[in-house]
Every structure is written in structure tokens, then in C-alpha cells.
Short mmCIF file of C-alpha atoms in Angstrom, two decimals:
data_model
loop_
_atom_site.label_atom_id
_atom_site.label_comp_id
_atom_site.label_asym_id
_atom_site.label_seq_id
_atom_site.Cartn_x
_atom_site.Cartn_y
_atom_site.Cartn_z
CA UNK G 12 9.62 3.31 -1.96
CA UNK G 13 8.34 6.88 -2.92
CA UNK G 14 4.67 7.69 -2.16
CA UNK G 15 3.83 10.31 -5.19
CA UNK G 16 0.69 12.35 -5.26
CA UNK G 17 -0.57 11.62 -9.03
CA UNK G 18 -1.26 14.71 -10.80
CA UNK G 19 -2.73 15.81 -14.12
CA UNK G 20 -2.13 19.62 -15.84
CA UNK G 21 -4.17 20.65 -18.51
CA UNK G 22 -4.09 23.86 -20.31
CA UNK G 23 -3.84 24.64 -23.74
CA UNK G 24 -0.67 27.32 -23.16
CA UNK G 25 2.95 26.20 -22.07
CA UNK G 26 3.87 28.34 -20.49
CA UNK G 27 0.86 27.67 -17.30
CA UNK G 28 1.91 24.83 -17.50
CA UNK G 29 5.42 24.99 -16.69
CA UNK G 30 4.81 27.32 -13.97
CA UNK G 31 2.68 24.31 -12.35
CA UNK G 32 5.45 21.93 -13.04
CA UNK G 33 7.78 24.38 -11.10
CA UNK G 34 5.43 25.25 -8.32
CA UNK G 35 5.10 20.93 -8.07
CA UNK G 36 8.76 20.31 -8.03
CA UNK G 37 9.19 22.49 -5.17
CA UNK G 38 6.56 21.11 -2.95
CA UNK G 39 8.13 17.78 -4.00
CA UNK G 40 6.60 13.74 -3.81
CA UNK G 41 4.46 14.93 -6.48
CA UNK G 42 4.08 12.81 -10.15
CA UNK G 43 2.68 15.38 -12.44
CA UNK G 44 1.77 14.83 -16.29
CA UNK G 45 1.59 18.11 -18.44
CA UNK G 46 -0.77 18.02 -21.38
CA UNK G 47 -1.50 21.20 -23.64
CA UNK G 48 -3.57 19.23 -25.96
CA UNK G 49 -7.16 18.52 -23.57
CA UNK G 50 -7.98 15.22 -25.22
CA UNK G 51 -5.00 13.49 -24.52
CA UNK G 52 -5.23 14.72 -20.73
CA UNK G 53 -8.77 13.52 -20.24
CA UNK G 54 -7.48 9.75 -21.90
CA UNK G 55 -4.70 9.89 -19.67
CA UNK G 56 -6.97 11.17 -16.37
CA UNK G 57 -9.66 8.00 -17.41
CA UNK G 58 -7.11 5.45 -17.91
CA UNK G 59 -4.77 6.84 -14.91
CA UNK G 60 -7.34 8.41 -12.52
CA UNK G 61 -4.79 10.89 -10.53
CA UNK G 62 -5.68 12.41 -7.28
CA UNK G 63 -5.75 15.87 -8.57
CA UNK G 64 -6.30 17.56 -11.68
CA UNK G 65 -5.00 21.31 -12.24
CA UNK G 66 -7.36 22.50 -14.94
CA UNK G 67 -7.62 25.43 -17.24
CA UNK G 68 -11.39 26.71 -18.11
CA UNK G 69 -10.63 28.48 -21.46
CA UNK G 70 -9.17 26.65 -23.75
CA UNK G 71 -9.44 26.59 -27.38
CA UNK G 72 -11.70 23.12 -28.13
CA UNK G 73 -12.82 22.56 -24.81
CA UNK G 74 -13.96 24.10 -21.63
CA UNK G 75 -12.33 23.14 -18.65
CA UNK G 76 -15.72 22.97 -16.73
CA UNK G 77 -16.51 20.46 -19.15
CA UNK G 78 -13.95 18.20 -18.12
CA UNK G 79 -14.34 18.66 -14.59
CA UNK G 80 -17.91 17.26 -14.92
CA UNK G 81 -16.12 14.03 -16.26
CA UNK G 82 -13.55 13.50 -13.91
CA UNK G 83 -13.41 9.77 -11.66
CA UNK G 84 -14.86 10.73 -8.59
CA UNK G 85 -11.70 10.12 -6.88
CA UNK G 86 -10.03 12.60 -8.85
CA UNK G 87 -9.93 16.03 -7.18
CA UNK G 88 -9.64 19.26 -9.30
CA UNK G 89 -8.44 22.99 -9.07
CA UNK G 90 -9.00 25.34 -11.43
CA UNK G 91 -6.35 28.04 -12.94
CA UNK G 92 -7.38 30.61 -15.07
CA UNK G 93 -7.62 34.13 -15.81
CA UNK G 94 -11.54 34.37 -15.96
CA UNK G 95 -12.85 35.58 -12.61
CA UNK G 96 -16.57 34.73 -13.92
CA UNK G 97 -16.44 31.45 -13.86
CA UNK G 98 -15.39 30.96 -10.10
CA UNK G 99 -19.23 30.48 -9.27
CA UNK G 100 -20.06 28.05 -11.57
CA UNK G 101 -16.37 26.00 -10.70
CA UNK G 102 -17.42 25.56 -7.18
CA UNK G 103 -20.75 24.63 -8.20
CA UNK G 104 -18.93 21.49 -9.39
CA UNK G 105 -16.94 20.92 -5.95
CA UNK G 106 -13.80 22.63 -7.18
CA UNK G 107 -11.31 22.22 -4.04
CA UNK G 108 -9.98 25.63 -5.10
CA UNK G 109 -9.37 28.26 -7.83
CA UNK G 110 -6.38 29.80 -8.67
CA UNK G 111 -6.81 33.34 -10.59
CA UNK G 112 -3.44 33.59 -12.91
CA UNK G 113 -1.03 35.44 -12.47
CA UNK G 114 -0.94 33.10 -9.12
CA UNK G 115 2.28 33.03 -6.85
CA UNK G 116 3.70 29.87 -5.31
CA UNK G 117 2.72 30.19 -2.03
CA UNK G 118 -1.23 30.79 -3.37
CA UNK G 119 -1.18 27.49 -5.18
CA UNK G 120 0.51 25.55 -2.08
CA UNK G 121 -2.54 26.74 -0.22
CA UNK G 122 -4.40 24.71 -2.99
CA UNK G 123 -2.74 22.19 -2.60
CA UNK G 124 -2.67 21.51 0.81
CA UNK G 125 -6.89 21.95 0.46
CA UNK G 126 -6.46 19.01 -2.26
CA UNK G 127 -4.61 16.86 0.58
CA UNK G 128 -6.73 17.18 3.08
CA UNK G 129 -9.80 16.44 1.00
CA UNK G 130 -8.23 13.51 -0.24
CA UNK G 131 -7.34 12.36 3.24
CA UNK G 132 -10.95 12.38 4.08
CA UNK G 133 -11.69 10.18 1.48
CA UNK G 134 -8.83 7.71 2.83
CA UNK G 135 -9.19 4.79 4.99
CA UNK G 136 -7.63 6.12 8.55
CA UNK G 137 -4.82 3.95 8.57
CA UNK G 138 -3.94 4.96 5.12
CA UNK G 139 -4.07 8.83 6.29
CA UNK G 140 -0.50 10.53 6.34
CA UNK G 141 1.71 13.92 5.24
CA UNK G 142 4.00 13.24 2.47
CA UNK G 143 7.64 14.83 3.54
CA UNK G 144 10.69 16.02 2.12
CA UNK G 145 13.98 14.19 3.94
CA UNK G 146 17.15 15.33 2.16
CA UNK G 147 16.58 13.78 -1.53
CA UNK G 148 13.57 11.53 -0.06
CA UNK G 149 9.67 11.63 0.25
CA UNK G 150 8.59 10.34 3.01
CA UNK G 151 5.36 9.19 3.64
CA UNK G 152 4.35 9.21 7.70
CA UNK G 153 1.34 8.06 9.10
CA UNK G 154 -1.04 10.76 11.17
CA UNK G 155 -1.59 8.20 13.94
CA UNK G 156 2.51 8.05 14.59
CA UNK G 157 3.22 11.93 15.15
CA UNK G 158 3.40 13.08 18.72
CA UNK G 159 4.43 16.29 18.28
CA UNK G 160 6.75 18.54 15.21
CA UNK G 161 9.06 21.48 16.15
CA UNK G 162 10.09 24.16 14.02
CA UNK G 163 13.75 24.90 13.77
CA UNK G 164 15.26 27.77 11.55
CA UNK G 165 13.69 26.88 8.36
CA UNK G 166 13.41 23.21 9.16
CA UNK G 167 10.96 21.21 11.06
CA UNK G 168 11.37 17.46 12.91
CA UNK G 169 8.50 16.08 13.47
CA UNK G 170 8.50 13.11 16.44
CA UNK G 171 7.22 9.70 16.07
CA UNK G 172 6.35 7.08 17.90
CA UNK G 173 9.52 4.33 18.25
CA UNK G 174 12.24 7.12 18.84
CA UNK G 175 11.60 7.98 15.01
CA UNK G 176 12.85 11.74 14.18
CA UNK G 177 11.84 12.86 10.32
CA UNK G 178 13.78 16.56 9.70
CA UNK G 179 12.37 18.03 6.60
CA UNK G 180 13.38 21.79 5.11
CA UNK G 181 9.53 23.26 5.37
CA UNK G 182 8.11 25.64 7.75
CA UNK G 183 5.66 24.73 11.10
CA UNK G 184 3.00 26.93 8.90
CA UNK G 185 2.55 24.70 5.80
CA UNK G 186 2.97 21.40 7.65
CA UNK G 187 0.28 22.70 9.70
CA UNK G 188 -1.50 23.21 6.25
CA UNK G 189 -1.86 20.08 6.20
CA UNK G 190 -2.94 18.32 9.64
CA UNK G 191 -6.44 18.19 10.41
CA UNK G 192 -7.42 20.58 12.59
CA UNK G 193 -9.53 18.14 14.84
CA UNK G 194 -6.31 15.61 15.75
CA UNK G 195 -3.52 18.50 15.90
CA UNK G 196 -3.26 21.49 17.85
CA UNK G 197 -0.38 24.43 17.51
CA UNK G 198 0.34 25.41 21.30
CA UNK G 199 3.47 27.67 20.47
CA UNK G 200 4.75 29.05 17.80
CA UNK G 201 7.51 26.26 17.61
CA UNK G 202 5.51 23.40 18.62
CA UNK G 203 2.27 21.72 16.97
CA UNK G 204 1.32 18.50 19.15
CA UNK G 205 -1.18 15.66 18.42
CA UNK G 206 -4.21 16.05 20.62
CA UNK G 207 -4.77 12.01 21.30
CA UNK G 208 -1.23 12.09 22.44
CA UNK G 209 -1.84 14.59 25.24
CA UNK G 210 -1.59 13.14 29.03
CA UNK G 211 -1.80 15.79 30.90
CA UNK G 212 -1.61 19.83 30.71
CA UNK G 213 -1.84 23.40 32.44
CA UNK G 214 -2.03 26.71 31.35
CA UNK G 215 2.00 26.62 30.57
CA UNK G 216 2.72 23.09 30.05
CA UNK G 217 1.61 20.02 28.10
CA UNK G 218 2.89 16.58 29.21
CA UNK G 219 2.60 14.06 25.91
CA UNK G 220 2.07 10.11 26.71
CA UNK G 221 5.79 9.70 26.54
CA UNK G 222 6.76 11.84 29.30
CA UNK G 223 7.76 14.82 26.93
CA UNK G 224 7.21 18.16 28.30
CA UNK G 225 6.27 21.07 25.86
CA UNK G 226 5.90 24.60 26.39
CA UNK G 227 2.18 26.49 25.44
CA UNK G 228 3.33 29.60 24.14
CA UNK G 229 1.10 32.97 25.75
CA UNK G 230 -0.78 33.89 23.13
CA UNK G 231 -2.25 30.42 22.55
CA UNK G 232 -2.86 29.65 25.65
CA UNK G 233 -6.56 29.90 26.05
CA UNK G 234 -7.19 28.35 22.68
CA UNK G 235 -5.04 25.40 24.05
CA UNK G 236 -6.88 25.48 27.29
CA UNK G 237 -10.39 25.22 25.28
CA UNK G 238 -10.02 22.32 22.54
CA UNK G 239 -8.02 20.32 25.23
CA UNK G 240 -10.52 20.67 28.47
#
């Protein structure tokens, strides 16, 4: 069974908001609802309560700083907008991020990923995971079962415990995006390992619970050397 991040778009010209619904479908496992008319958005965010709310401040009958002050608590919120002077007074409301239109994709995926982790912090640990692409399925996997993800040419597979292997068409980078940076550690630039997995390790070498052996790449060597001693 799919494990969709539930998302709300609000902004009062289509043409945002197909750019969001693009930008969504390639990420992928995300549910998003598009609404150009505010008041329908803010019934369906009350009655719904999504994880995160892409919000326009302008709009014609409304200001989106409005709704933000109305949102569930559990609801998380970016803004996207053209007005620069208003990126003050967002944050003053605990916007995760703000995205200054014309945005590109890679911009908002950064936003996203912020959104992620923020609502992983609010999640019960067991409950805490990254939400994959596998061929034509999202798949949700559990922080506490990664021991370590390798990049491949545009790919990554990312080990679990029980033999599991999930290959998913993303680069190391924006997986990395979204690990937190306390339990995960990138010790070469193909390899990102979980730090509670680690048995043992040198300045070229780390030796995982499981007897796997993985390289630390030169240039992150000391960096390795510090957050593991």
C-alpha cells in the first residue's frame, strides 16, 4: 500500500499551480490537491489536515499569510510568491521555506525535503522513514532499517537490514536531502552509511555490523574521522 505525502496548493493563478503539480509528480509518493479559489483550499486543509501546504501570499480575497496563521498545527507550509517583502514576516510564522517565483525544480525539491524532515521530527521514531521511488512504486522504508545507500549512475540502492535491496532512479545528493544529519553520515562520494550501524573504522575503511566493508573517500576523511570518534 502507497504511503503519500498529503499536500494542499493554493494560489489564485493556474498556471503556479500546475507548475507545483509538475514539480510533485516528479518527486513522486506525493497526493496533492490544487485549489485556485482560497476558500475551498482552507475547507479542504481543515477537514483534510495535509502535511504540507504550498501557499501563495497575494491573492485576490485573501492573503496567504492569513491562512498560514490558520493552518492545523500539523500542517507544514511553504510559501511561493513573487513578493520578496514578505519573506520576513512568512518566517515569522515558522514558514519551512519560501520559494521566490520564477522557482526551478530543483529549488522547490530543496523545500521539500526541509518539509520532510520537519515533519519527521514531529513523528514517533518508529514511524520515521524516506518515501522512495521503485520502478512504478513508492516505497516507504524505515530510518532504523538502512545500513548504508550507494549511488550508481543515476540510481541509488539503498541496503537494509534482512538482505533487503530498494534501487530507486534519484541521486546520493537528494536522498541525502533527506536523512538526518545526526543518524547518517556521507563517507564517499558513492556511499552514505548509518552511523548506529558502524562497528568498527580507520582512516580508509568503515566495517558496518554486518561485516560489510566500505571505502571513506579522501576528502571526507577527517569529517568521518570526527562525528564517528
Amino acid at each position: 500500500m502507497e504511503n503519500k505525502i498529503k499536500c494542499v496548493a493554493i494560489d489564485d493563478e493556474p498556471l503556479a499551480l500546475d507548475v507545483i503539480e509538475k514539480f510533485c509528480q516528479r518527486i513522486g509518493g506525493i497526493e496533492l490537491s490544487v485549489f485556485s479559489d482560497p476558500a475551498l483550499g482552507i475547507e479542504m486543509i481543515r477537514r483534510e489536515k495535509p502535511q504540507i501546504a504550498f501557499l501563495d501570499i497575494e491573492m485576490e480575497n485573501i492573503n496567504g499569510l492569513t491562512i498560514a496563521s490558520q493552518l492545523p498545527e500539523d500542517t507544514c507550509f511553504i510559501f511561493t510568491t513573487a513578493y520578496l517583502e514578505y519573506a520576513l514576516e512568512g518566517f515569522e510564522l515558522d514558514a519551512v521555506d519560501y520559494l521566490h517565483k520564477p522557482f526551478a525544480f530543483t529549488r522547490f525539491q530543496t523545500a521539500f525535503s526541509k518539509a520532510l524532515r520537519r515533519i519527521r521530527g514531529n513523528m514517533p521514531e518508529h514511524d520515521q522513514g524516506i518515501l522512495v521511488k521503485e520502478e512504478y512504486n513508492n516505497v516507504h522504508i524505515p530510518l532504523t532499517e538502512i545500513l548504508y545507500i550507494e549511488a550508481m549512475e543515476g540510481y541509488v540502492k539503498i541496503y537494509r537490514e534482512n538482505d533487503v535491496c530498494t534501487v530507486s532512479r534519484v541521486i546520493l545528493k537528494n536522498i541525502g536531502n533527506q536523512l538526518p544529519e545526526k543518524d547518517f553520515i556521507r563517507i564517499h562520494r558513492s556511499f552514505i552509511i548509518q552511523r548506529s550501524k558502524v562497528r568498527s573504522f580507520n582512516k580508509r575503511e568503515v566495517i558496518l555490523k554486518n561485516g560489510k566493508v566500505l571505502p571513506i573517500g579522501r576528502q571526507y576523511s577527517n569529517d568521518v574521522t570526527a562525528q564517528l570518534s
